[in-house]
Each structure stands twice: as C-alpha cells, then as structure tokens.
Amino acid sequence: MDDRPIGVFDSGFGGLTIVRAMLDLLPQEQLIYVGDTGRYPYGPQPLDDVRRYAEEIAWWLIDEHDVKLVVVACNTATAAALDHLQDTFDTPIVGVIDAGVRALVSATATRAVGVIGTVGTIGSGAYQEAVEQIDDTMRLTCAACPGFVEFVERGDLASDQVHVLAERLLAPIIDAKVDALLLGCTHYPFLARTLIDVLGRDVVLVSSADETAFHVRSRLLRSGEIRTAQPVPPRFHSSGDIAEFQRLGRSLLGPELDNVEAWGE
Ligand code: DGL
C-alpha cells in the first residue's frame, strides 16, 4: 500500500473530466489537481512551451506533495511532454492518449473513426501514431478544433455560437462517416450535448476519462500501491482566477470541488 496522493494536471478545467472518473473509480485515493488557467490555452502554443509548463507542474507535484503518480490529464501536454516527463522523473507518469485510443478501438464497429483535439495535439501526430500502433486497420480522420477550449473555459457549453463553430469544425468528421469519435481533448466532454446535436446519435462519443482511471487503478493494484488510509477530500489549485475556478469548476465537476488554492507566483 502507498498512502501518498496522486497528482493530476491540465491547462484548466478539462482535466476535471479525468478527476470525475478517478473520484468515482478510486474514491479512497487523494487527488491533488492543478489547473493552469493562468497560461491556458495550451493548444495553440508551441509544444516546447507546453513541455516546460508540464515539467514545472510535475516537478511541483512531486517535490511539494510527494505524489506517487502523476496523471497528465491533458492531451496537448501528453503529446508535447509525456516522453520527456517519463525520462526526467522517477515517479510514474501517465498520459491520456493511449487510453483514449484503446477506448476508441473498442467502440467502433465499422473501423471508420475520428479524433478531434487542439491544434497542438492534432498537429503533433501523436494520435495518428498511437492509432497506427494499437490497430493499423482503423480508417482515421483527425480534425483540430480551435476555439472549443475557450468556450468551455467561459462555461459556454451549448450556445448558438459554439453550435455554429462545431458545425464548421466537425464537417470533415461528418464527411468521413465515422461511427466513433474520440474527444482527444479533456475539455471536450463538457461540450457533449452540442457535439451530439451536430453529429447525430449514431456516432458514439468516446472520452479517455474512464479508460485512464481504469489504467491508473490497475497500475496501483499491480504495484500494490492502492491507498488504504481514511479518504480525504481532493485538493484543487489554479494559476488563474481562484474564485472563478471555484465557481465554474464546481458547476462542471460537482460538490467535491470545494476550495481552490493559488498555484505559481
Ligand atoms: N484539455 C487540454 C487537452 O486535453 C487542452 C486545452 C488547451 O488548449 O489548453 O488538450
């Protein structure tokens, strides 16, 4: 057993989709979350900058909180920095891309699949590579969706504006007649209603959240590191506006998001 916390981070609110799945599946574990809202969005920024942010946050989680595992709950940071973080730290680091692809492969019947993500994630080729490695018989269509993250960060999940943007950005996915679409950005599950309206109910939306939580659980079980101490509430940190993180974060995640502390300078 290992009673130390698990660190989780994202550019902002998106990683809360992973936190939700982890709270449900691993209620005994203590989570420490960093939302880097002061420097979001990661998607349009150079991958080198995102790698630097990811390293700073991972360092802080490991050094200040002695976490036993870090979950990079952000596809852009996973694409930019996962290999680097795994080379830099002895603490195990888990990303969200492989988990998402495994969930996508098991959701499709036709093998025509799609992935949507930020410009950084899709441009990095990380999904194209991961799908090729996990199942090279898939017919994959990728689309970058600049602007979606900003809508989520404003708490606008289903307005006419986000609907119009989704119609434009999802056109290649609709044309490719995919039967399963991976939400390759942890913010996107919050837009599910809009995405379903635009795509129709025949397309299965797949997120990496549950698969990531299952992966973390099986790792901890395998290594004998499941926490056995009394449950303690998760802790949340933001590098941006604390009051806003608390207000919107709570409405997105639920009552577990109680108190938010400042992160960074
Ligand atoms: N939630 C992050 C992801 O999964 C990214 C968002 C951003 O652009 O900041 O890619």
PDB file of C-alpha atoms and ligand atoms in Angstrom:
ATOM      1  CA  MET A   1       0.000   0.000   0.000  1.00  0.00           C
ATOM      2  CA  ASP A   2       1.012   3.610  -0.565  1.00  0.00           C
ATOM      3  CA  ASP A   3      -0.998   6.401   1.061  1.00  0.00           C
ATOM      4  CA  ARG A   4       0.629   9.250  -0.863  1.00  0.00           C
ATOM      5  CA  PRO A   5      -1.600  11.369  -3.148  1.00  0.00           C
ATOM      6  CA  ILE A   6      -1.930  11.224  -6.940  1.00  0.00           C
ATOM      7  CA  GLY A   7      -1.165  14.408  -8.899  1.00  0.00           C
ATOM      8  CA  VAL A   8      -3.379  15.405 -11.851  1.00  0.00           C
ATOM      9  CA  PHE A   9      -2.981  18.439 -14.094  1.00  0.00           C
ATOM     10  CA  ASP A  10      -4.368  20.209 -17.158  1.00  0.00           C
ATOM     11  CA  SER A  11      -4.312  23.671 -18.703  1.00  0.00           C
ATOM     12  CA  GLY A  12      -7.593  24.474 -16.953  1.00  0.00           C
ATOM     13  CA  PHE A  13     -10.961  22.808 -16.373  1.00  0.00           C
ATOM     14  CA  GLY A  14     -10.565  19.949 -18.881  1.00  0.00           C
ATOM     15  CA  GLY A  15      -8.723  17.610 -16.529  1.00  0.00           C
ATOM     16  CA  LEU A  16     -11.772  17.697 -14.247  1.00  0.00           C
ATOM     17  CA  THR A  17     -13.309  15.123 -16.628  1.00  0.00           C
ATOM     18  CA  ILE A  18     -10.472  12.780 -15.612  1.00  0.00           C
ATOM     19  CA  VAL A  19     -10.816  13.764 -11.938  1.00  0.00           C
ATOM     20  CA  ARG A  20     -14.537  12.852 -12.075  1.00  0.00           C
ATOM     21  CA  ALA A  21     -13.741   9.350 -13.354  1.00  0.00           C
ATOM     22  CA  MET A  22     -10.954   8.919 -10.790  1.00  0.00           C
ATOM     23  CA  LEU A  23     -13.130  10.068  -7.879  1.00  0.00           C
ATOM     24  CA  ASP A  24     -15.778   7.560  -8.939  1.00  0.00           C
ATOM     25  CA  LEU A  25     -13.431   4.632  -9.518  1.00  0.00           C
ATOM     26  CA  LEU A  26     -10.774   5.321  -6.891  1.00  0.00           C
ATOM     27  CA  PRO A  27     -12.657   7.066  -4.078  1.00  0.00           C
ATOM     28  CA  GLN A  28     -10.026   6.156  -1.486  1.00  0.00           C
ATOM     29  CA  GLU A  29      -7.192   7.918  -3.345  1.00  0.00           C
ATOM     30  CA  GLN A  30      -6.287  11.520  -2.546  1.00  0.00           C
ATOM     31  CA  LEU A  31      -6.066  13.711  -5.665  1.00  0.00           C
ATOM     32  CA  ILE A  32      -4.121  16.952  -5.995  1.00  0.00           C
ATOM     33  CA  TYR A  33      -5.188  18.879  -9.094  1.00  0.00           C
ATOM     34  CA  VAL A  34      -3.505  21.781 -10.861  1.00  0.00           C
ATOM     35  CA  GLY A  35      -5.476  23.734 -13.478  1.00  0.00           C
ATOM     36  CA  ASP A  36      -3.046  26.047 -15.273  1.00  0.00           C
ATOM     37  CA  THR A  37      -5.758  28.561 -16.146  1.00  0.00           C
ATOM     38  CA  GLY A  38      -3.236  31.430 -15.917  1.00  0.00           C
ATOM     39  CA  ARG A  39      -1.472  30.056 -19.020  1.00  0.00           C
ATOM     40  CA  TYR A  40      -4.288  28.309 -20.894  1.00  0.00           C
ATOM     41  CA  PRO A  41      -4.988  27.515 -23.689  1.00  0.00           C
ATOM     42  CA  TYR A  42      -2.125  25.116 -24.326  1.00  0.00           C
ATOM     43  CA  GLY A  43      -3.464  24.034 -27.731  1.00  0.00           C
ATOM     44  CA  PRO A  44      -2.233  26.964 -29.855  1.00  0.00           C
ATOM     45  CA  GLN A  45       1.119  27.368 -28.066  1.00  0.00           C
ATOM     46  CA  PRO A  46       4.438  25.913 -29.254  1.00  0.00           C
ATOM     47  CA  LEU A  47       4.909  22.360 -27.944  1.00  0.00           C
ATOM     48  CA  ASP A  48       8.218  23.397 -26.334  1.00  0.00           C
ATOM     49  CA  ASP A  49       6.383  25.904 -24.122  1.00  0.00           C
ATOM     50  CA  VAL A  50       3.749  23.334 -23.176  1.00  0.00           C
ATOM     51  CA  ARG A  51       6.550  20.878 -22.312  1.00  0.00           C
ATOM     52  CA  ARG A  52       8.088  23.475 -19.989  1.00  0.00           C
ATOM     53  CA  TYR A  53       4.758  24.139 -18.238  1.00  0.00           C
ATOM     54  CA  ALA A  54       4.181  20.403 -17.827  1.00  0.00           C
ATOM     55  CA  GLU A  55       7.619  19.913 -16.328  1.00  0.00           C
ATOM     56  CA  GLU A  56       7.103  22.777 -13.845  1.00  0.00           C
ATOM     57  CA  ILE A  57       3.790  21.372 -12.675  1.00  0.00           C
ATOM     58  CA  ALA A  58       5.039  17.770 -12.467  1.00  0.00           C
ATOM     59  CA  TRP A  59       8.076  18.969 -10.526  1.00  0.00           C
ATOM     60  CA  TRP A  60       5.873  20.830  -8.039  1.00  0.00           C
ATOM     61  CA  LEU A  61       3.533  17.855  -7.558  1.00  0.00           C
ATOM     62  CA  ILE A  62       6.457  15.529  -6.935  1.00  0.00           C
ATOM     63  CA  ASP A  63       8.607  17.886  -4.894  1.00  0.00           C
ATOM     64  CA  GLU A  64       5.949  19.633  -2.776  1.00  0.00           C
ATOM     65  CA  HIS A  65       3.402  16.857  -2.425  1.00  0.00           C
ATOM     66  CA  ASP A  66       5.435  13.692  -2.862  1.00  0.00           C
ATOM     67  CA  VAL A  67       2.802  12.256  -5.196  1.00  0.00           C
ATOM     68  CA  LYS A  68       3.104   8.551  -6.042  1.00  0.00           C
ATOM     69  CA  LEU A  69       1.889   9.032  -9.628  1.00  0.00           C
ATOM     70  CA  VAL A  70       1.203  11.944 -11.990  1.00  0.00           C
ATOM     71  CA  VAL A  71      -1.692  11.894 -14.469  1.00  0.00           C
ATOM     72  CA  VAL A  72      -1.199  14.303 -17.372  1.00  0.00           C
ATOM     73  CA  ALA A  73      -4.934  14.958 -17.801  1.00  0.00           C
ATOM     74  CA  CYS A  74      -4.373  16.985 -20.950  1.00  0.00           C
ATOM     75  CA  ASN A  75      -3.889  15.644 -24.460  1.00  0.00           C
ATOM     76  CA  THR A  76      -1.802  18.603 -25.608  1.00  0.00           C
ATOM     77  CA  ALA A  77       0.593  18.202 -22.670  1.00  0.00           C
ATOM     78  CA  THR A  78       0.641  14.423 -23.186  1.00  0.00           C
ATOM     79  CA  ALA A  79       1.565  14.929 -26.853  1.00  0.00           C
ATOM     80  CA  ALA A  80       4.166  17.575 -26.013  1.00  0.00           C
ATOM     81  CA  ALA A  81       5.716  16.226 -22.851  1.00  0.00           C
ATOM     82  CA  LEU A  82       4.865  12.657 -21.812  1.00  0.00           C
ATOM     83  CA  ASP A  83       8.125  11.072 -23.036  1.00  0.00           C
ATOM     84  CA  HIS A  84      10.149  13.936 -21.609  1.00  0.00           C
ATOM     85  CA  LEU A  85       8.448  13.717 -18.197  1.00  0.00           C
ATOM     86  CA  GLN A  86       8.903   9.952 -18.082  1.00  0.00           C
ATOM     87  CA  ASP A  87      12.613  10.407 -18.851  1.00  0.00           C
ATOM     88  CA  THR A  88      13.012  13.215 -16.302  1.00  0.00           C
ATOM     89  CA  PHE A  89      11.245  11.853 -13.215  1.00  0.00           C
ATOM     90  CA  ASP A  90      11.431   8.528 -11.373  1.00  0.00           C
ATOM     91  CA  THR A  91       7.784   8.918 -10.317  1.00  0.00           C
ATOM     92  CA  PRO A  92       5.440   7.118 -12.760  1.00  0.00           C
ATOM     93  CA  ILE A  93       3.724   9.493 -15.213  1.00  0.00           C
ATOM     94  CA  VAL A  94       0.563   8.517 -17.110  1.00  0.00           C
ATOM     95  CA  GLY A  95      -0.903  10.321 -20.155  1.00  0.00           C
ATOM     96  CA  VAL A  96      -4.331  10.190 -21.770  1.00  0.00           C
ATOM     97  CA  ILE A  97      -3.620   9.428 -25.431  1.00  0.00           C
ATOM     98  CA  ASP A  98      -3.120   5.639 -25.349  1.00  0.00           C
ATOM     99  CA  ALA A  99      -6.089   5.233 -23.007  1.00  0.00           C
ATOM    100  CA  GLY A 100      -8.288   7.210 -25.411  1.00  0.00           C
ATOM    101  CA  VAL A 101      -7.204   5.156 -28.400  1.00  0.00           C
ATOM    102  CA  ARG A 102      -7.924   1.882 -26.595  1.00  0.00           C
ATOM    103  CA  ALA A 103     -11.432   3.132 -25.790  1.00  0.00           C
ATOM    104  CA  LEU A 104     -11.923   4.274 -29.407  1.00  0.00           C
ATOM    105  CA  VAL A 105     -10.852   0.939 -30.878  1.00  0.00           C
ATOM    106  CA  SER A 106     -13.283  -0.935 -28.678  1.00  0.00           C
ATOM    107  CA  ALA A 107     -16.166   1.452 -29.501  1.00  0.00           C
ATOM    108  CA  THR A 108     -16.117   1.206 -33.308  1.00  0.00           C
ATOM    109  CA  ALA A 109     -17.954  -1.371 -35.378  1.00  0.00           C
ATOM    110  CA  THR A 110     -17.083  -0.015 -38.846  1.00  0.00           C
ATOM    111  CA  ARG A 111     -13.421   0.890 -38.137  1.00  0.00           C
ATOM    112  CA  ALA A 112     -14.058   4.374 -39.550  1.00  0.00           C
ATOM    113  CA  VAL A 113     -13.095   6.505 -36.566  1.00  0.00           C
ATOM    114  CA  GLY A 114     -12.368  10.139 -35.791  1.00  0.00           C
ATOM    115  CA  VAL A 115     -10.268  12.075 -33.313  1.00  0.00           C
ATOM    116  CA  ILE A 116     -10.775  15.757 -32.502  1.00  0.00           C
ATOM    117  CA  GLY A 117      -8.321  17.764 -30.426  1.00  0.00           C
ATOM    118  CA  THR A 118      -6.413  21.002 -30.138  1.00  0.00           C
ATOM    119  CA  VAL A 119      -4.181  22.321 -32.918  1.00  0.00           C
ATOM    120  CA  GLY A 120      -1.143  21.251 -30.854  1.00  0.00           C
ATOM    121  CA  THR A 121      -2.387  17.702 -30.292  1.00  0.00           C
ATOM    122  CA  ILE A 122      -3.572  17.007 -33.837  1.00  0.00           C
ATOM    123  CA  GLY A 123      -0.539  18.761 -35.368  1.00  0.00           C
ATOM    124  CA  SER A 124       1.853  16.684 -33.239  1.00  0.00           C
ATOM    125  CA  GLY A 125       0.737  13.474 -34.983  1.00  0.00           C
ATOM    126  CA  ALA A 126       0.532  11.719 -31.602  1.00  0.00           C
ATOM    127  CA  TYR A 127      -2.930  10.263 -32.271  1.00  0.00           C
ATOM    128  CA  GLN A 128      -2.124   9.198 -35.807  1.00  0.00           C
ATOM    129  CA  GLU A 129       0.884   7.325 -34.384  1.00  0.00           C
ATOM    130  CA  ALA A 130      -0.980   5.806 -31.421  1.00  0.00           C
ATOM    131  CA  VAL A 131      -3.855   4.523 -33.601  1.00  0.00           C
ATOM    132  CA  GLU A 132      -1.365   3.047 -36.075  1.00  0.00           C
ATOM    133  CA  GLN A 133       0.419   1.258 -33.233  1.00  0.00           C
ATOM    134  CA  ILE A 134      -2.664  -0.042 -31.428  1.00  0.00           C
ATOM    135  CA  ASP A 135      -4.682  -1.074 -34.521  1.00  0.00           C
ATOM    136  CA  ASP A 136      -3.445  -0.224 -38.004  1.00  0.00           C
ATOM    137  CA  THR A 137      -6.672  -1.364 -39.684  1.00  0.00           C
ATOM    138  CA  MET A 138      -8.542   1.756 -38.479  1.00  0.00           C
ATOM    139  CA  ARG A 139      -9.525   4.424 -41.022  1.00  0.00           C
ATOM    140  CA  LEU A 140      -8.763   7.552 -39.033  1.00  0.00           C
ATOM    141  CA  THR A 141      -9.921  11.111 -39.684  1.00  0.00           C
ATOM    142  CA  CYS A 142      -8.470  13.830 -37.437  1.00  0.00           C
ATOM    143  CA  ALA A 143      -9.723  17.389 -37.014  1.00  0.00           C
ATOM    144  CA  ALA A 144      -8.326  20.220 -34.932  1.00  0.00           C
ATOM    145  CA  CYS A 145     -10.993  22.260 -33.161  1.00  0.00           C
ATOM    146  CA  PRO A 146      -9.526  25.656 -32.242  1.00  0.00           C
ATOM    147  CA  GLY A 147     -11.930  27.660 -30.101  1.00  0.00           C
ATOM    148  CA  PHE A 148     -13.712  24.786 -28.302  1.00  0.00           C
ATOM    149  CA  VAL A 149     -11.485  25.042 -25.213  1.00  0.00           C
ATOM    150  CA  GLU A 150     -12.152  28.770 -24.862  1.00  0.00           C
ATOM    151  CA  PHE A 151     -15.924  28.156 -24.883  1.00  0.00           C
ATOM    152  CA  VAL A 152     -15.557  25.581 -22.084  1.00  0.00           C
ATOM    153  CA  GLU A 153     -13.300  27.870 -20.049  1.00  0.00           C
ATOM    154  CA  ARG A 154     -16.027  30.526 -20.241  1.00  0.00           C
ATOM    155  CA  GLY A 155     -18.651  27.997 -19.167  1.00  0.00           C
ATOM    156  CA  ASP A 156     -20.427  28.297 -22.530  1.00  0.00           C
ATOM    157  CA  LEU A 157     -21.261  24.676 -23.371  1.00  0.00           C
ATOM    158  CA  ALA A 158     -24.278  24.878 -25.649  1.00  0.00           C
ATOM    159  CA  SER A 159     -24.844  28.375 -27.090  1.00  0.00           C
ATOM    160  CA  ASP A 160     -25.700  29.074 -30.744  1.00  0.00           C
ATOM    161  CA  GLN A 161     -22.131  30.320 -31.223  1.00  0.00           C
ATOM    162  CA  VAL A 162     -20.482  27.092 -30.079  1.00  0.00           C
ATOM    163  CA  HIS A 163     -23.018  25.152 -32.160  1.00  0.00           C
ATOM    164  CA  VAL A 164     -22.126  27.091 -35.318  1.00  0.00           C
ATOM    165  CA  LEU A 165     -18.409  26.579 -34.653  1.00  0.00           C
ATOM    166  CA  ALA A 166     -18.963  22.846 -34.119  1.00  0.00           C
ATOM    167  CA  GLU A 167     -20.859  22.548 -37.412  1.00  0.00           C
ATOM    168  CA  ARG A 168     -17.901  24.055 -39.251  1.00  0.00           C
ATOM    169  CA  LEU A 169     -15.114  22.183 -37.450  1.00  0.00           C
ATOM    170  CA  LEU A 170     -16.821  18.784 -37.489  1.00  0.00           C
ATOM    171  CA  ALA A 171     -17.570  18.834 -41.234  1.00  0.00           C
ATOM    172  CA  PRO A 172     -14.624  16.532 -42.122  1.00  0.00           C
ATOM    173  CA  ILE A 173     -15.704  14.092 -39.401  1.00  0.00           C
ATOM    174  CA  ILE A 174     -19.270  14.010 -40.747  1.00  0.00           C
ATOM    175  CA  ASP A 175     -17.985  13.576 -44.329  1.00  0.00           C
ATOM    176  CA  ALA A 176     -15.833  10.613 -43.234  1.00  0.00           C
ATOM    177  CA  LYS A 177     -18.944   8.850 -41.840  1.00  0.00           C
ATOM    178  CA  VAL A 178     -17.189   7.749 -38.660  1.00  0.00           C
ATOM    179  CA  ASP A 179     -19.139   5.627 -36.188  1.00  0.00           C
ATOM    180  CA  ALA A 180     -16.976   6.572 -33.168  1.00  0.00           C
ATOM    181  CA  LEU A 181     -15.345   9.890 -32.323  1.00  0.00           C
ATOM    182  CA  LEU A 182     -12.655  10.237 -29.686  1.00  0.00           C
ATOM    183  CA  LEU A 183     -12.728  13.512 -27.800  1.00  0.00           C
ATOM    184  CA  GLY A 184      -8.964  13.994 -27.850  1.00  0.00           C
ATOM    185  CA  CYS A 185      -9.033  17.000 -25.559  1.00  0.00           C
ATOM    186  CA  THR A 186     -10.138  16.633 -21.966  1.00  0.00           C
ATOM    187  CA  HIS A 187     -12.247  19.798 -22.213  1.00  0.00           C
ATOM    188  CA  TYR A 188     -14.478  18.393 -24.964  1.00  0.00           C
ATOM    189  CA  PRO A 189     -16.693  16.022 -22.925  1.00  0.00           C
ATOM    190  CA  PHE A 190     -18.237  19.185 -21.446  1.00  0.00           C
ATOM    191  CA  LEU A 191     -19.450  20.009 -24.995  1.00  0.00           C
ATOM    192  CA  ALA A 192     -21.066  16.587 -25.492  1.00  0.00           C
ATOM    193  CA  ARG A 193     -24.588  17.949 -25.914  1.00  0.00           C
ATOM    194  CA  THR A 194     -23.520  20.317 -28.701  1.00  0.00           C
ATOM    195  CA  LEU A 195     -21.379  17.637 -30.370  1.00  0.00           C
ATOM    196  CA  ILE A 196     -24.249  15.116 -30.355  1.00  0.00           C
ATOM    197  CA  ASP A 197     -26.635  17.735 -31.780  1.00  0.00           C
ATOM    198  CA  VAL A 198     -24.248  18.313 -34.673  1.00  0.00           C
ATOM    199  CA  LEU A 199     -23.120  14.712 -35.292  1.00  0.00           C
ATOM    200  CA  GLY A 200     -26.355  12.868 -34.598  1.00  0.00           C
ATOM    201  CA  ARG A 201     -26.896   9.996 -32.225  1.00  0.00           C
ATOM    202  CA  ASP A 202     -25.361   7.321 -34.430  1.00  0.00           C
ATOM    203  CA  VAL A 203     -21.838   8.497 -33.682  1.00  0.00           C
ATOM    204  CA  VAL A 204     -20.507   7.178 -30.354  1.00  0.00           C
ATOM    205  CA  LEU A 205     -18.580   9.830 -28.432  1.00  0.00           C
ATOM    206  CA  VAL A 206     -15.572   8.349 -26.665  1.00  0.00           C
ATOM    207  CA  SER A 207     -13.579  10.049 -23.931  1.00  0.00           C
ATOM    208  CA  SER A 208     -10.324   8.966 -22.331  1.00  0.00           C
ATOM    209  CA  ALA A 209     -11.567   9.619 -18.783  1.00  0.00           C
ATOM    210  CA  ASP A 210     -12.865   6.198 -17.708  1.00  0.00           C
ATOM    211  CA  GLU A 211     -10.118   4.304 -19.513  1.00  0.00           C
ATOM    212  CA  THR A 212      -7.464   6.485 -17.827  1.00  0.00           C
ATOM    213  CA  ALA A 213      -8.994   5.873 -14.392  1.00  0.00           C
ATOM    214  CA  PHE A 214      -9.106   2.101 -15.056  1.00  0.00           C
ATOM    215  CA  HIS A 215      -5.494   2.205 -16.199  1.00  0.00           C
ATOM    216  CA  VAL A 216      -4.426   4.021 -13.007  1.00  0.00           C
ATOM    217  CA  ARG A 217      -6.343   1.561 -10.868  1.00  0.00           C
ATOM    218  CA  SER A 218      -4.812  -1.496 -12.499  1.00  0.00           C
ATOM    219  CA  ARG A 219      -1.322   0.010 -12.197  1.00  0.00           C
ATOM    220  CA  LEU A 220      -1.820   0.675  -8.490  1.00  0.00           C
ATOM    221  CA  LEU A 221      -3.272  -2.794  -7.926  1.00  0.00           C
ATOM    222  CA  ARG A 222      -0.373  -4.385  -9.794  1.00  0.00           C
ATOM    223  CA  SER A 223       2.262  -2.476  -7.857  1.00  0.00           C
ATOM    224  CA  GLY A 224       0.443  -2.872  -4.516  1.00  0.00           C
ATOM    225  CA  GLU A 225       0.199   0.932  -4.137  1.00  0.00           C
ATOM    226  CA  ILE A 226      -3.533   1.375  -3.502  1.00  0.00           C
ATOM    227  CA  ARG A 227      -4.235   3.798  -0.655  1.00  0.00           C
ATOM    228  CA  THR A 228      -5.748   2.231   2.453  1.00  0.00           C
ATOM    229  CA  ALA A 229      -5.876   5.250   4.810  1.00  0.00           C
ATOM    230  CA  GLN A 230      -9.143   7.122   5.530  1.00  0.00           C
ATOM    231  CA  PRO A 231     -10.418   9.014   2.424  1.00  0.00           C
ATOM    232  CA  VAL A 232      -9.528  12.726   2.334  1.00  0.00           C
ATOM    233  CA  PRO A 233     -11.036  15.333   0.009  1.00  0.00           C
ATOM    234  CA  PRO A 234      -9.268  16.234  -3.247  1.00  0.00           C
ATOM    235  CA  ARG A 235      -7.288  19.499  -3.357  1.00  0.00           C
ATOM    236  CA  PHE A 236      -7.515  21.944  -6.246  1.00  0.00           C
ATOM    237  CA  HIS A 237      -5.035  24.597  -7.374  1.00  0.00           C
ATOM    238  CA  SER A 238      -5.271  27.166 -10.151  1.00  0.00           C
ATOM    239  CA  SER A 239      -2.710  29.534 -11.630  1.00  0.00           C
ATOM    240  CA  GLY A 240      -5.522  31.878 -12.726  1.00  0.00           C
ATOM    241  CA  ASP A 241      -8.544  33.425 -11.045  1.00  0.00           C
ATOM    242  CA  ILE A 242      -9.201  31.344  -7.907  1.00  0.00           C
ATOM    243  CA  ALA A 243     -12.796  32.497  -7.352  1.00  0.00           C
ATOM    244  CA  GLU A 244     -13.691  31.751 -10.977  1.00  0.00           C
ATOM    245  CA  PHE A 245     -12.025  28.344 -10.802  1.00  0.00           C
ATOM    246  CA  GLN A 246     -14.077  27.533  -7.758  1.00  0.00           C
ATOM    247  CA  ARG A 247     -17.363  28.761  -9.260  1.00  0.00           C
ATOM    248  CA  LEU A 248     -17.123  27.218 -12.714  1.00  0.00           C
ATOM    249  CA  GLY A 249     -15.095  24.192 -11.608  1.00  0.00           C
ATOM    250  CA  ARG A 250     -17.733  23.261  -9.072  1.00  0.00           C
ATOM    251  CA  SER A 251     -20.510  23.507 -11.625  1.00  0.00           C
ATOM    252  CA  LEU A 252     -18.504  21.304 -14.040  1.00  0.00           C
ATOM    253  CA  LEU A 253     -17.174  18.715 -11.552  1.00  0.00           C
ATOM    254  CA  GLY A 254     -19.605  18.722  -8.669  1.00  0.00           C
ATOM    255  CA  PRO A 255     -19.503  19.352  -4.921  1.00  0.00           C
ATOM    256  CA  GLU A 256     -16.087  17.722  -4.453  1.00  0.00           C
ATOM    257  CA  LEU A 257     -14.570  20.945  -5.775  1.00  0.00           C
ATOM    258  CA  ASP A 258     -14.848  22.876  -2.585  1.00  0.00           C
ATOM    259  CA  ASN A 259     -11.813  25.001  -2.021  1.00  0.00           C
ATOM    260  CA  VAL A 260      -9.231  26.284  -4.542  1.00  0.00           C
ATOM    261  CA  GLU A 261      -5.712  27.376  -3.703  1.00  0.00           C
ATOM    262  CA  ALA A 262      -3.372  29.551  -5.770  1.00  0.00           C
ATOM    263  CA  TRP A 263      -0.665  27.841  -7.807  1.00  0.00           C
ATOM    264  CA  GLY A 264       2.529  29.509  -9.041  1.00  0.00           C
ATOM    265  CA  GLU A 265       3.762  33.056  -8.395  1.00  0.00           C
TER     266      GLU A 265
HETATM  267  N1  DGL B   1      -7.522  19.986 -22.044  1.00  0.00           N
HETATM  268  C1  DGL B   1      -6.391  20.120 -22.896  1.00  0.00           C
HETATM  269  C2  DGL B   1      -6.229  18.942 -23.813  1.00  0.00           C
HETATM  270  O1  DGL B   1      -6.674  17.874 -23.467  1.00  0.00           O
HETATM  271  C3  DGL B   1      -6.175  21.350 -23.644  1.00  0.00           C
HETATM  272  C4  DGL B   1      -6.582  22.501 -23.725  1.00  0.00           C
HETATM  273  C5  DGL B   1      -5.913  23.762 -24.091  1.00  0.00           C
HETATM  274  O2  DGL B   1      -5.833  24.100 -25.275  1.00  0.00           O
HETATM  275  O3  DGL B   1      -5.489  24.383 -23.144  1.00  0.00           O
HETATM  276  O4  DGL B   1      -5.636  19.042 -24.855  1.00  0.00           O
END
